[in-house]
Amino acid sequence: MVPNRSHSFSGAASEGDESLQCSNFSDMASVCTERIVKGVAGGSALLPCTLSHHSLSHQVHVEWRLQEVNKGLLIFNSSNNYTEGNFQDRLRLVGDPTKGEASISITNLNCSDINVYLCHIKELKMNQQGNSEYNYADQLGTLLVVDDVPVEANLTTASNSTSSFMVSMISIGSISLGAVIACVVQRALRARALKRSSLAMVARETPITYDTVRVERITSTSEDRNNFYTHSNMIYSTVSH
């Protein structure tokens, strides 16, 4: 029987700046992210994620998922350089995971990017008993909000004088009215779905302990190594304001 050892999620807390949130673990490690990140259509956004730990090995991998820590859609995995199709050529890892840096940058933002993003940092350590994997997952999630870009349009009046004003919701010459309407509808539906989730508030207000890390010995056979995965009882939550 493979021996198991686990660190537990010991709670969430704001660290100084109220926009910063941290998931704290029993081994004094913390995963810190932003509650909300805002961007504009066509622009870029940085989703911060940092792991505070006394020491890290040289084998650290980063995953990012949507909405759920374990079961949510995997959009990035640094271990095999995987990026989900909708984020191809738009998402990149920022920083050095071996230093606890697991932030990602998303470019060319659009309304379909509005979602809750969660980072998961996996550390592989070698010891006399074998290889052990430590998992540190963001329990709260970062809500990415994408706003439309106000576009300044010049209109010529009958007297050939030019009036300048701000036109929001429509990007002249690049986004059709139908696309804008579809974007607004999609944003409304996604916002409604996010509001239905109240797990973020439960995670902040209820002092319940959840196991988030399980350490397992990996045998030397390639078959076992391919079949190895970690079961973690984790809570996911979304934050919507």
mmCIF file of C-alpha atoms in Angstrom:
data_model
loop_
_atom_site.group_PDB
_atom_site.id
_atom_site.type_symbol
_atom_site.label_atom_id
_atom_site.label_comp_id
_atom_site.label_asym_id
_atom_site.label_seq_id
_atom_site.Cartn_x
_atom_site.Cartn_y
_atom_site.Cartn_z
ATOM 1 C CA MET A 1 0.000 0.000 0.000
ATOM 2 C CA VAL A 2 1.311 3.416 -0.958
ATOM 3 C CA PRO A 3 1.741 5.670 2.098
ATOM 4 C CA ASN A 4 -0.081 8.984 1.906
ATOM 5 C CA ARG A 5 0.662 12.252 3.615
ATOM 6 C CA SER A 6 -1.238 15.493 3.112
ATOM 7 C CA HIS A 7 -1.123 19.175 3.839
ATOM 8 C CA SER A 8 -4.490 20.783 4.443
ATOM 9 C CA PHE A 9 -6.103 23.976 3.269
ATOM 10 C CA SER A 10 -6.223 26.125 6.399
ATOM 11 C CA GLY A 11 -8.252 29.038 5.136
ATOM 12 C CA ALA A 12 -8.351 32.084 2.909
ATOM 13 C CA ALA A 13 -7.336 35.593 3.808
ATOM 14 C CA SER A 14 -6.808 39.036 2.344
ATOM 15 C CA GLU A 15 -3.199 40.178 2.452
ATOM 16 C CA GLY A 16 -2.994 43.960 2.834
ATOM 17 C CA ASP A 17 -4.534 45.013 -0.461
ATOM 18 C CA GLU A 18 -8.158 43.867 -0.445
ATOM 19 C CA SER A 19 -7.868 42.825 -4.082
ATOM 20 C CA LEU A 20 -5.260 40.206 -3.104
ATOM 21 C CA GLN A 21 -6.455 36.853 -1.780
ATOM 22 C CA CYS A 22 -4.431 33.924 -0.491
ATOM 23 C CA SER A 23 -5.144 30.236 0.030
ATOM 24 C CA ASN A 24 -3.090 29.141 3.039
ATOM 25 C CA PHE A 25 -1.837 25.615 3.694
ATOM 26 C CA SER A 26 -0.749 23.724 6.793
ATOM 27 C CA ASP A 27 2.927 23.660 5.762
ATOM 28 C CA MET A 28 3.021 27.485 5.835
ATOM 29 C CA ALA A 29 2.736 27.764 2.051
ATOM 30 C CA SER A 30 0.324 30.232 0.460
ATOM 31 C CA VAL A 31 -1.044 30.603 -3.064
ATOM 32 C CA CYS A 32 -1.956 34.248 -3.702
ATOM 33 C CA THR A 33 -4.061 35.586 -6.570
ATOM 34 C CA GLU A 34 -6.193 38.612 -7.452
ATOM 35 C CA ARG A 35 -9.935 38.588 -6.781
ATOM 36 C CA ILE A 36 -10.807 40.400 -10.013
ATOM 37 C CA VAL A 37 -8.732 41.285 -13.065
ATOM 38 C CA LYS A 38 -10.152 43.705 -15.632
ATOM 39 C CA GLY A 39 -9.197 44.038 -19.265
ATOM 40 C CA VAL A 40 -10.564 45.491 -22.479
ATOM 41 C CA ALA A 41 -11.473 43.744 -25.716
ATOM 42 C CA GLY A 42 -8.435 43.412 -27.944
ATOM 43 C CA GLY A 43 -6.076 44.173 -25.070
ATOM 44 C CA SER A 44 -4.191 41.966 -22.625
ATOM 45 C CA ALA A 45 -4.531 40.956 -18.976
ATOM 46 C CA LEU A 46 -2.144 39.548 -16.379
ATOM 47 C CA LEU A 47 -3.584 36.957 -13.986
ATOM 48 C CA PRO A 48 -1.184 36.879 -11.014
ATOM 49 C CA CYS A 49 -0.500 33.669 -9.099
ATOM 50 C CA THR A 50 2.385 33.263 -6.661
ATOM 51 C CA LEU A 51 3.384 30.495 -4.266
ATOM 52 C CA SER A 52 5.031 31.506 -1.015
ATOM 53 C CA HIS A 53 7.037 28.583 0.333
ATOM 54 C CA HIS A 54 10.253 28.106 2.284
ATOM 55 C CA SER A 55 11.837 26.120 -0.546
ATOM 56 C CA LEU A 56 10.930 24.680 -3.917
ATOM 57 C CA SER A 57 12.541 21.926 -5.950
ATOM 58 C CA HIS A 58 13.593 22.331 -9.564
ATOM 59 C CA GLN A 59 10.612 20.283 -10.753
ATOM 60 C CA VAL A 60 7.606 22.580 -10.512
ATOM 61 C CA HIS A 61 4.675 22.504 -12.921
ATOM 62 C CA VAL A 62 1.803 24.931 -13.337
ATOM 63 C CA GLU A 63 -1.783 24.300 -14.407
ATOM 64 C CA TRP A 64 -4.595 26.762 -15.017
ATOM 65 C CA ARG A 65 -8.249 25.726 -15.207
ATOM 66 C CA LEU A 66 -11.611 27.405 -15.574
ATOM 67 C CA GLN A 67 -14.179 27.411 -12.745
ATOM 68 C CA GLU A 68 -12.976 24.278 -10.894
ATOM 69 C CA VAL A 69 -9.585 23.274 -9.526
ATOM 70 C CA ASN A 70 -9.697 19.627 -10.595
ATOM 71 C CA LYS A 71 -12.620 19.181 -12.968
ATOM 72 C CA GLY A 72 -12.620 22.528 -14.715
ATOM 73 C CA LEU A 73 -11.468 22.917 -18.299
ATOM 74 C CA LEU A 74 -7.673 22.686 -18.460
ATOM 75 C CA ILE A 75 -6.414 25.655 -20.456
ATOM 76 C CA PHE A 76 -2.691 25.482 -19.666
ATOM 77 C CA ASN A 77 -0.178 22.897 -18.450
ATOM 78 C CA SER A 78 3.492 23.824 -18.261
ATOM 79 C CA SER A 79 4.657 20.205 -17.921
ATOM 80 C CA ASN A 80 3.888 19.448 -21.574
ATOM 81 C CA ASN A 81 3.478 23.003 -22.913
ATOM 82 C CA TYR A 82 -0.229 22.396 -23.475
ATOM 83 C CA THR A 83 -2.509 25.332 -24.262
ATOM 84 C CA GLU A 84 -6.220 24.878 -24.922
ATOM 85 C CA GLY A 85 -7.349 25.718 -28.452
ATOM 86 C CA ASN A 86 -9.206 28.943 -27.681
ATOM 87 C CA PHE A 87 -6.085 30.295 -25.976
ATOM 88 C CA GLN A 88 -3.533 29.196 -28.579
ATOM 89 C CA ASP A 89 -1.017 31.961 -29.325
ATOM 90 C CA ARG A 90 -2.717 34.167 -26.694
ATOM 91 C CA LEU A 91 -1.706 32.652 -23.350
ATOM 92 C CA ARG A 92 1.788 32.450 -21.903
ATOM 93 C CA LEU A 93 3.369 31.741 -18.537
ATOM 94 C CA VAL A 94 4.966 34.744 -16.845
ATOM 95 C CA GLY A 95 7.853 34.171 -14.445
ATOM 96 C CA ASP A 96 9.785 31.180 -13.133
ATOM 97 C CA PRO A 97 7.706 28.399 -11.479
ATOM 98 C CA THR A 98 10.732 27.225 -9.465
ATOM 99 C CA LYS A 99 10.601 30.630 -7.760
ATOM 100 C CA GLY A 100 6.898 30.306 -7.048
ATOM 101 C CA GLU A 101 5.863 32.436 -10.034
ATOM 102 C CA ALA A 102 2.849 30.980 -11.847
ATOM 103 C CA SER A 103 1.127 34.008 -13.395
ATOM 104 C CA ILE A 104 -0.245 33.946 -16.929
ATOM 105 C CA SER A 105 -0.812 36.648 -19.528
ATOM 106 C CA ILE A 106 -3.710 36.535 -21.991
ATOM 107 C CA THR A 107 -3.643 38.730 -25.092
ATOM 108 C CA ASN A 108 -6.262 39.709 -27.681
ATOM 109 C CA LEU A 109 -9.014 39.536 -25.068
ATOM 110 C CA ASN A 110 -12.614 38.966 -26.079
ATOM 111 C CA CYS A 111 -15.911 38.478 -24.277
ATOM 112 C CA SER A 112 -15.576 34.679 -24.342
ATOM 113 C CA ASP A 113 -12.603 35.034 -21.968
ATOM 114 C CA ILE A 114 -14.883 36.225 -19.139
ATOM 115 C CA ASN A 115 -14.615 33.449 -16.579
ATOM 116 C CA VAL A 116 -13.160 32.333 -13.255
ATOM 117 C CA TYR A 117 -9.531 31.181 -13.527
ATOM 118 C CA LEU A 118 -7.725 28.989 -10.983
ATOM 119 C CA CYS A 119 -4.021 28.178 -10.819
ATOM 120 C CA HIS A 120 -2.581 24.921 -9.514
ATOM 121 C CA ILE A 121 1.107 24.528 -8.680
ATOM 122 C CA LYS A 122 2.581 21.021 -8.523
ATOM 123 C CA GLU A 123 5.976 20.333 -7.004
ATOM 124 C CA LEU A 124 7.791 17.027 -7.480
ATOM 125 C CA LYS A 125 10.378 16.115 -4.833
ATOM 126 C CA MET A 126 12.682 13.126 -4.773
ATOM 127 C CA ASN A 127 13.468 11.375 -1.509
ATOM 128 C CA GLN A 128 14.568 7.960 -0.251
ATOM 129 C CA GLN A 129 11.028 6.589 -0.502
ATOM 130 C CA GLY A 130 10.561 7.690 -4.112
ATOM 131 C CA ASN A 131 9.081 10.714 -5.807
ATOM 132 C CA SER A 132 6.480 12.764 -3.986
ATOM 133 C CA GLU A 133 4.149 15.300 -5.572
ATOM 134 C CA TYR A 134 2.953 18.291 -3.570
ATOM 135 C CA ASN A 135 -0.091 20.170 -4.822
ATOM 136 C CA TYR A 136 -0.884 23.791 -4.027
ATOM 137 C CA ALA A 137 -4.101 24.984 -5.626
ATOM 138 C CA ASP A 138 -5.844 28.329 -5.588
ATOM 139 C CA GLN A 139 -9.136 27.733 -3.760
ATOM 140 C CA LEU A 140 -10.860 31.024 -4.588
ATOM 141 C CA GLY A 141 -10.324 31.839 -8.235
ATOM 142 C CA THR A 142 -9.762 35.039 -10.188
ATOM 143 C CA LEU A 143 -12.666 36.574 -12.078
ATOM 144 C CA LEU A 144 -11.545 37.993 -15.429
ATOM 145 C CA VAL A 145 -13.806 40.769 -16.699
ATOM 146 C CA VAL A 146 -13.492 42.001 -20.286
ATOM 147 C CA ASP A 147 -15.017 45.360 -21.183
ATOM 148 C CA ASP A 148 -15.653 46.750 -24.647
ATOM 149 C CA VAL A 149 -13.275 49.394 -25.950
ATOM 150 C CA PRO A 150 -14.794 52.840 -26.438
ATOM 151 C CA VAL A 151 -13.897 53.905 -29.966
ATOM 152 C CA GLU A 152 -13.599 57.566 -30.913
ATOM 153 C CA ALA A 153 -15.473 58.153 -34.158
ATOM 154 C CA ASN A 154 -15.452 61.243 -36.335
ATOM 155 C CA LEU A 155 -18.707 62.136 -38.053
ATOM 156 C CA THR A 156 -19.004 64.908 -40.660
ATOM 157 C CA THR A 157 -22.121 67.050 -40.401
ATOM 158 C CA ALA A 158 -24.034 68.633 -43.299
ATOM 159 C CA SER A 159 -21.920 71.762 -42.929
ATOM 160 C CA ASN A 160 -18.771 69.638 -43.255
ATOM 161 C CA SER A 161 -17.846 70.363 -39.643
ATOM 162 C CA THR A 162 -16.502 67.375 -37.773
ATOM 163 C CA SER A 163 -17.993 66.177 -34.516
ATOM 164 C CA SER A 164 -16.010 63.867 -32.287
ATOM 165 C CA PHE A 165 -17.667 61.656 -29.699
ATOM 166 C CA MET A 166 -17.244 58.343 -27.969
ATOM 167 C CA VAL A 167 -19.050 55.330 -29.354
ATOM 168 C CA SER A 168 -19.053 52.423 -26.925
ATOM 169 C CA MET A 169 -19.932 48.808 -27.692
ATOM 170 C CA ILE A 170 -19.053 49.103 -31.414
ATOM 171 C CA SER A 171 -15.560 48.928 -32.805
ATOM 172 C CA ILE A 172 -15.789 50.657 -36.157
ATOM 173 C CA GLY A 173 -14.624 48.589 -39.107
ATOM 174 C CA SER A 174 -13.559 45.545 -37.104
ATOM 175 C CA ILE A 175 -16.540 44.201 -35.172
ATOM 176 C CA SER A 176 -19.980 43.929 -36.716
ATOM 177 C CA LEU A 177 -23.096 44.951 -34.834
ATOM 178 C CA GLY A 178 -24.191 41.309 -34.756
ATOM 179 C CA ALA A 179 -20.916 40.278 -33.148
ATOM 180 C CA VAL A 180 -21.274 42.989 -30.537
ATOM 181 C CA ILE A 181 -24.814 41.882 -29.698
ATOM 182 C CA ALA A 182 -23.666 38.257 -29.434
ATOM 183 C CA CYS A 183 -20.850 39.349 -27.136
ATOM 184 C CA VAL A 184 -23.235 41.253 -24.878
ATOM 185 C CA VAL A 185 -25.630 38.298 -24.691
ATOM 186 C CA GLN A 186 -22.790 35.896 -23.910
ATOM 187 C CA ARG A 187 -21.509 38.219 -21.197
ATOM 188 C CA ALA A 188 -24.963 38.410 -19.601
ATOM 189 C CA LEU A 189 -25.420 34.637 -19.615
ATOM 190 C CA ARG A 190 -21.964 34.051 -18.154
ATOM 191 C CA ALA A 191 -22.513 36.671 -15.457
ATOM 192 C CA ARG A 192 -25.770 34.994 -14.481
ATOM 193 C CA ALA A 193 -24.016 31.621 -14.190
ATOM 194 C CA LEU A 194 -21.239 33.115 -12.077
ATOM 195 C CA LYS A 195 -23.732 34.731 -9.710
ATOM 196 C CA ARG A 196 -25.297 31.348 -8.977
ATOM 197 C CA SER A 197 -22.075 30.156 -7.428
ATOM 198 C CA SER A 198 -21.648 31.175 -3.795
ATOM 199 C CA LEU A 199 -18.780 28.858 -2.892
ATOM 200 C CA ALA A 200 -16.322 31.750 -2.723
ATOM 201 C CA MET A 201 -18.197 33.304 0.160
ATOM 202 C CA VAL A 202 -18.475 29.929 1.874
ATOM 203 C CA ALA A 203 -14.702 29.447 1.587
ATOM 204 C CA ARG A 204 -14.060 32.834 3.171
ATOM 205 C CA GLU A 205 -16.663 32.685 5.931
ATOM 206 C CA THR A 206 -16.770 29.041 6.988
ATOM 207 C CA PRO A 207 -13.726 27.639 8.902
ATOM 208 C CA ILE A 208 -13.779 24.201 7.298
ATOM 209 C CA THR A 209 -10.589 22.281 6.560
ATOM 210 C CA TYR A 210 -10.160 20.562 3.219
ATOM 211 C CA ASP A 211 -7.301 18.338 2.124
ATOM 212 C CA THR A 212 -5.632 19.813 -0.912
ATOM 213 C CA VAL A 213 -2.412 17.881 -1.157
ATOM 214 C CA ARG A 214 -1.755 14.192 -1.303
ATOM 215 C CA VAL A 215 1.742 12.807 -1.547
ATOM 216 C CA GLU A 216 2.202 9.453 -3.251
ATOM 217 C CA ARG A 217 5.204 7.337 -4.071
ATOM 218 C CA ILE A 218 5.777 6.876 -7.782
ATOM 219 C CA THR A 219 7.297 3.544 -8.838
ATOM 220 C CA SER A 220 10.009 3.406 -11.431
ATOM 221 C CA THR A 221 7.948 1.670 -14.134
ATOM 222 C CA SER A 222 6.786 3.867 -16.991
ATOM 223 C CA GLU A 223 3.292 2.330 -16.845
ATOM 224 C CA ASP A 224 2.818 3.330 -13.198
ATOM 225 C CA ARG A 225 4.270 6.734 -13.876
ATOM 226 C CA ASN A 226 1.800 7.295 -16.692
ATOM 227 C CA ASN A 227 -1.075 6.128 -14.542
ATOM 228 C CA PHE A 228 -0.097 8.249 -11.535
ATOM 229 C CA TYR A 229 -2.379 11.042 -10.602
ATOM 230 C CA THR A 230 -3.352 12.791 -7.414
ATOM 231 C CA HIS A 231 -6.811 12.680 -5.859
ATOM 232 C CA SER A 232 -7.445 15.809 -3.836
ATOM 233 C CA ASN A 233 -10.642 16.820 -2.087
ATOM 234 C CA MET A 234 -10.709 20.469 -3.001
ATOM 235 C CA ILE A 235 -13.295 23.213 -2.849
ATOM 236 C CA TYR A 236 -13.648 25.550 -5.793
ATOM 237 C CA SER A 237 -15.347 28.849 -5.702
ATOM 238 C CA THR A 238 -16.076 31.798 -7.894
ATOM 239 C CA VAL A 239 -16.119 35.428 -7.012
ATOM 240 C CA SER A 240 -18.536 37.767 -8.722
ATOM 241 C CA HIS A 241 -19.226 41.319 -7.850
#
